[in-house]
Short mmCIF file of C-alpha atoms and ligand atoms in Angstrom, two decimals:
data_model
loop_
_atom_site.label_atom_id
_atom_site.label_comp_id
_atom_site.label_asym_id
_atom_site.label_seq_id
_atom_site.Cartn_x
_atom_site.Cartn_y
_atom_site.Cartn_z
CA UNK A 539 -6.73 1.29 -10.66
CA UNK A 540 -3.55 0.48 -12.56
CA UNK A 541 -1.88 2.70 -15.16
CA UNK A 542 -0.99 -0.33 -17.20
CA UNK A 543 -0.32 -0.43 -20.93
CA UNK A 544 0.08 -3.60 -23.00
CA UNK A 545 2.16 -3.47 -26.18
CA UNK A 546 1.53 -6.24 -28.68
CA UNK A 547 -0.98 -7.48 -31.19
CA UNK A 548 -3.98 -9.16 -29.61
CA UNK A 549 -3.64 -12.02 -32.14
CA UNK A 550 -0.57 -13.20 -30.23
CA UNK A 551 -1.37 -16.05 -27.82
CA UNK A 552 1.18 -14.55 -25.43
CA UNK A 553 -0.61 -11.20 -25.47
CA UNK A 554 -3.88 -13.02 -24.78
CA UNK A 555 -2.29 -14.78 -21.80
CA UNK A 556 -1.40 -11.52 -20.09
CA UNK A 557 -4.72 -9.94 -21.04
CA UNK A 558 -6.47 -12.90 -19.38
CA UNK A 559 -4.46 -12.24 -16.21
CA UNK A 560 -5.51 -8.58 -16.27
CA UNK A 561 -9.16 -9.45 -16.93
CA UNK A 562 -9.14 -11.92 -14.03
CA UNK A 563 -7.74 -9.22 -11.74
CA UNK A 564 -10.29 -6.75 -13.14
CA UNK A 565 -7.48 -4.28 -13.86
CA UNK A 566 -8.07 -1.67 -16.52
CA UNK A 567 -5.39 -1.39 -19.20
CA UNK A 568 -4.69 0.17 -22.58
CA UNK A 569 -3.42 -1.90 -25.47
CA UNK A 570 -1.30 -0.84 -28.42
CA UNK A 571 -1.73 -3.49 -31.10
CA UNK A 572 1.90 -3.48 -32.29
CA UNK A 573 3.11 -6.27 -34.56
CA UNK A 574 6.26 -8.32 -33.78
CA UNK A 575 9.34 -6.80 -35.37
CA UNK A 576 7.73 -3.38 -35.87
CA UNK A 577 9.78 -0.30 -34.99
CA UNK A 578 7.27 0.47 -32.23
CA UNK A 579 7.65 -3.00 -30.68
CA UNK A 580 11.45 -2.84 -30.93
CA UNK A 581 11.21 0.06 -28.49
CA UNK A 582 9.32 -2.22 -26.06
CA UNK A 583 11.20 -5.53 -26.40
CA UNK A 584 14.92 -5.87 -27.24
CA UNK A 585 14.08 -8.43 -29.96
CA UNK A 586 10.84 -6.75 -31.06
CA UNK A 587 8.80 -9.65 -29.66
CA UNK A 588 5.26 -9.41 -28.39
CA UNK A 589 4.10 -8.64 -25.68
CA UNK A 590 5.57 -6.07 -23.31
CA UNK A 591 3.99 -3.85 -20.68
CA UNK A 592 4.53 -0.56 -18.93
CA UNK A 593 3.03 0.16 -15.53
CA UNK A 594 3.94 3.63 -14.22
CA UNK A 595 7.78 3.54 -14.19
CA UNK A 596 8.01 -0.21 -14.72
CA UNK A 597 8.85 -1.60 -18.16
CA UNK A 598 8.63 -5.38 -18.54
CA UNK A 599 8.84 -7.87 -21.39
CA UNK A 600 8.64 -11.71 -21.53
CA UNK A 601 5.20 -13.15 -20.88
CA UNK A 602 5.95 -15.25 -17.82
CA UNK A 603 7.66 -12.34 -16.06
CA UNK A 604 4.68 -10.12 -16.87
CA UNK A 605 2.18 -12.72 -15.55
CA UNK A 606 4.07 -13.09 -12.27
CA UNK A 607 4.18 -9.31 -11.89
CA UNK A 608 0.44 -8.95 -12.50
CA UNK A 609 -0.43 -11.75 -10.07
CA UNK A 610 1.87 -10.57 -7.30
CA UNK A 611 1.47 -6.80 -7.69
CA UNK A 612 -2.30 -6.92 -8.07
CA UNK A 613 -3.09 -9.17 -5.15
CA UNK A 614 -6.88 -9.35 -5.50
CA UNK A 615 -8.42 -12.77 -6.10
CA UNK A 616 -8.22 -14.92 -8.06
CA UNK A 617 -4.66 -15.95 -7.33
CA UNK A 618 -3.14 -17.21 -10.56
CA UNK A 619 -0.45 -19.41 -9.01
CA UNK A 620 -1.02 -22.28 -6.57
CA UNK A 621 0.25 -21.76 -3.00
CA UNK A 622 1.20 -25.41 -2.56
CA UNK A 623 4.87 -25.95 -3.46
CA UNK A 624 4.27 -29.14 -5.45
CA UNK A 625 1.36 -27.67 -7.39
CA UNK A 626 3.39 -24.52 -8.08
CA UNK A 627 6.28 -26.61 -9.42
CA UNK A 628 3.77 -28.56 -11.53
CA UNK A 629 2.40 -25.29 -12.95
CA UNK A 630 5.86 -24.02 -13.90
CA UNK A 631 6.75 -27.41 -15.38
CA UNK A 632 3.73 -27.16 -17.69
CA UNK A 633 4.42 -23.54 -18.63
CA UNK A 634 8.05 -24.36 -19.32
CA UNK A 635 7.11 -27.36 -21.47
CA UNK A 636 4.63 -25.19 -23.36
CA UNK A 637 7.36 -22.61 -24.03
CA UNK A 638 9.78 -25.32 -25.21
CA UNK A 639 7.49 -27.69 -27.11
CA UNK A 640 4.00 -26.17 -27.29
CA UNK A 641 4.42 -22.68 -28.74
CA UNK A 642 7.28 -23.60 -31.15
CA UNK A 643 5.28 -26.45 -32.70
CA UNK A 644 1.63 -25.40 -32.38
CA UNK A 645 2.03 -21.72 -33.22
CA UNK A 646 5.45 -20.98 -34.77
CA UNK A 647 5.51 -24.34 -36.60
CA UNK A 648 1.85 -24.71 -37.68
CA UNK A 649 -0.44 -21.72 -37.11
CA UNK A 650 1.84 -18.97 -38.41
CA UNK A 651 2.99 -20.77 -41.59
CA UNK A 652 -0.39 -22.47 -42.14
CA UNK A 653 -2.94 -19.70 -41.58
CA UNK A 654 -1.45 -16.40 -40.45
CA UNK A 655 0.93 -16.00 -43.41
CA UNK A 656 -1.89 -16.57 -45.95
CA UNK A 657 -4.16 -14.23 -43.97
CA UNK A 658 -1.50 -11.55 -44.47
CA UNK A 659 -1.34 -12.17 -48.21
CA UNK A 660 1.79 -14.35 -48.13
CA UNK A 661 2.05 -17.98 -49.33
CA UNK A 662 1.50 -20.72 -46.74
CA UNK A 663 4.59 -22.73 -45.82
CA UNK A 664 3.08 -26.21 -46.06
CA UNK A 665 6.45 -27.95 -45.69
CA UNK A 666 6.95 -26.26 -42.32
CA UNK A 667 3.45 -27.25 -41.20
CA UNK A 668 4.07 -30.86 -42.27
CA UNK A 669 7.34 -30.92 -40.33
CA UNK A 670 5.79 -29.54 -37.13
CA UNK A 671 2.42 -31.33 -37.04
CA UNK A 672 3.87 -34.59 -35.61
CA UNK A 673 5.78 -32.59 -32.99
CA UNK A 674 2.60 -30.68 -32.11
CA UNK A 675 0.79 -34.01 -31.79
CA UNK A 676 3.46 -35.36 -29.46
CA UNK A 677 3.25 -32.27 -27.26
CA UNK A 678 -0.57 -32.44 -27.16
CA UNK A 679 -0.44 -36.13 -26.21
CA UNK A 680 1.69 -35.24 -23.17
CA UNK A 681 -0.61 -32.34 -22.19
CA UNK A 682 -3.63 -34.64 -22.61
CA UNK A 683 -2.14 -37.38 -20.42
CA UNK A 684 -1.14 -34.93 -17.70
CA UNK A 685 -4.63 -33.46 -17.52
CA UNK A 686 -5.96 -36.75 -16.19
CA UNK A 687 -9.54 -35.58 -16.79
CA UNK A 688 -9.19 -32.53 -14.51
CA UNK A 689 -11.08 -29.26 -15.08
CA UNK A 690 -7.88 -27.23 -14.63
CA UNK A 691 -4.35 -28.17 -15.56
CA UNK A 692 -3.09 -27.97 -11.97
CA UNK A 693 -5.05 -28.76 -8.80
CA UNK A 694 -8.54 -27.40 -8.14
CA UNK A 695 -8.06 -23.82 -9.41
CA UNK A 696 -7.22 -22.22 -12.73
CA UNK A 697 -3.63 -21.04 -13.01
CA UNK A 698 -1.08 -19.62 -15.43
CA UNK A 699 -0.70 -23.12 -16.91
CA UNK A 700 -4.27 -22.82 -18.29
CA UNK A 701 -3.69 -19.26 -19.46
CA UNK A 702 -0.64 -20.16 -21.54
CA UNK A 703 -2.09 -23.17 -23.34
CA UNK A 704 -5.70 -22.14 -24.02
CA UNK A 705 -4.88 -19.23 -26.40
CA UNK A 706 -2.60 -21.56 -28.39
CA UNK A 707 -5.29 -24.25 -28.68
CA UNK A 708 -7.74 -21.59 -29.88
CA UNK A 709 -5.40 -20.75 -32.77
CA UNK A 710 -4.38 -24.34 -33.46
CA UNK A 711 -8.07 -25.26 -33.91
CA UNK A 712 -8.30 -22.66 -36.70
CA UNK A 713 -5.89 -24.79 -38.73
CA UNK A 714 -7.87 -27.59 -40.45
CA UNK A 715 -5.26 -30.19 -39.41
CA UNK A 716 -5.44 -28.92 -35.83
CA UNK A 717 -9.24 -29.02 -35.73
CA UNK A 718 -9.02 -32.61 -36.96
CA UNK A 719 -6.30 -33.60 -34.48
CA UNK A 720 -7.81 -32.24 -31.25
CA UNK A 721 -10.74 -34.66 -30.76
CA UNK A 722 -8.34 -37.62 -30.38
CA UNK A 723 -7.26 -36.00 -27.09
CA UNK A 724 -10.30 -36.44 -24.87
CA UNK A 725 -8.92 -34.83 -21.69
CA UNK A 726 -7.58 -31.86 -23.60
CA UNK A 727 -10.80 -31.41 -25.57
CA UNK A 728 -12.92 -31.46 -22.38
CA UNK A 729 -10.53 -29.02 -20.68
CA UNK A 730 -10.63 -26.69 -23.68
CA UNK A 731 -14.44 -26.75 -23.75
CA UNK A 732 -14.31 -25.78 -20.06
CA UNK A 733 -11.89 -22.93 -20.89
CA UNK A 734 -14.26 -21.54 -23.52
CA UNK A 735 -16.66 -20.78 -20.66
CA UNK A 736 -14.06 -18.76 -18.74
CA UNK A 737 -15.02 -15.09 -19.04
CA UNK A 738 -11.44 -13.78 -19.34
CA UNK A 739 -10.88 -16.18 -22.23
CA UNK A 740 -14.08 -15.16 -24.00
CA UNK A 741 -13.42 -11.44 -23.42
CA UNK A 742 -9.99 -11.63 -25.05
CA UNK A 743 -10.91 -13.49 -28.23
CA UNK A 744 -8.82 -11.87 -30.99
CA UNK A 745 -10.09 -10.67 -34.35
CA UNK A 746 -8.14 -12.75 -36.84
CA UNK A 747 -7.04 -11.06 -40.08
N1 GSH B 1041 9.83 -15.35 -24.95
C1 GSH B 1041 8.80 -14.45 -25.41
C2 GSH B 1041 8.23 -14.99 -26.69
C3 GSH B 1041 7.22 -14.06 -27.30
C4 GSH B 1041 6.98 -14.40 -28.75
O1 GSH B 1041 7.65 -15.26 -29.36
N2 GSH B 1041 6.00 -13.71 -29.34
C5 GSH B 1041 5.78 -13.89 -30.74
C6 GSH B 1041 4.35 -13.49 -31.11
S1 GSH B 1041 3.19 -14.67 -30.48
C7 GSH B 1041 6.72 -12.96 -31.47
O2 GSH B 1041 6.88 -11.82 -31.08
N3 GSH B 1041 7.37 -13.48 -32.51
C8 GSH B 1041 8.27 -12.74 -33.31
C9 GSH B 1041 9.66 -13.29 -33.27
O3 GSH B 1041 9.87 -14.39 -32.77
O4 GSH B 1041 10.57 -12.60 -33.77
C10 GSH B 1041 7.70 -14.30 -24.33
O5 GSH B 1041 7.54 -15.26 -23.57
O6 GSH B 1041 7.06 -13.25 -24.25
#
């Protein structure tokens, strides 16, 4: 059994990604629900971002690095990265695109200003949402096209590519504009419905404020 601790609010889609990895590996862990920018999280990440982990003497931050560590240190099945070189490159291409175009537009540009700020008693930033919705739509159109009707984003098995995007889609669907936008993407909608049956995804559903 691991001695692993996760630092970061479970609302964060990045925290959910690493929790999904841990659930898949059936590794026990503790979680401290620290918010981004809090003094506690600044001790875990140099920019106070969420998430970070500690595992015995190891201290790691940045979600992708954490996912790779979990998959390669805890070697039990399922494997979360394809073995085939082309599929592995495809997986990292999708994760990288998500980090560049997905998270900044879906979450930072729409979900946080549109629903999380109001949930925390602050005014919504509707101008920011309006600016980022078309960019979110463009990103989703690419993700939809690349799915080509497959169950998983890459090859025949689930992988980190699925674990990065699904938590973001969950939150984006909470935004009325997001809920309305998703059905136009048939591949993505079918894939997301498939993801909602994945136990590690269900087990890590956050409690929204
Ligand atoms: N590059 C970081 C990004 C993590 C990130 O942006 N997390 C968000 C919460 S979902 C956060 O901490 N935002 C606060 C900030 O950007 O200052 C990673 O991959 O872990």
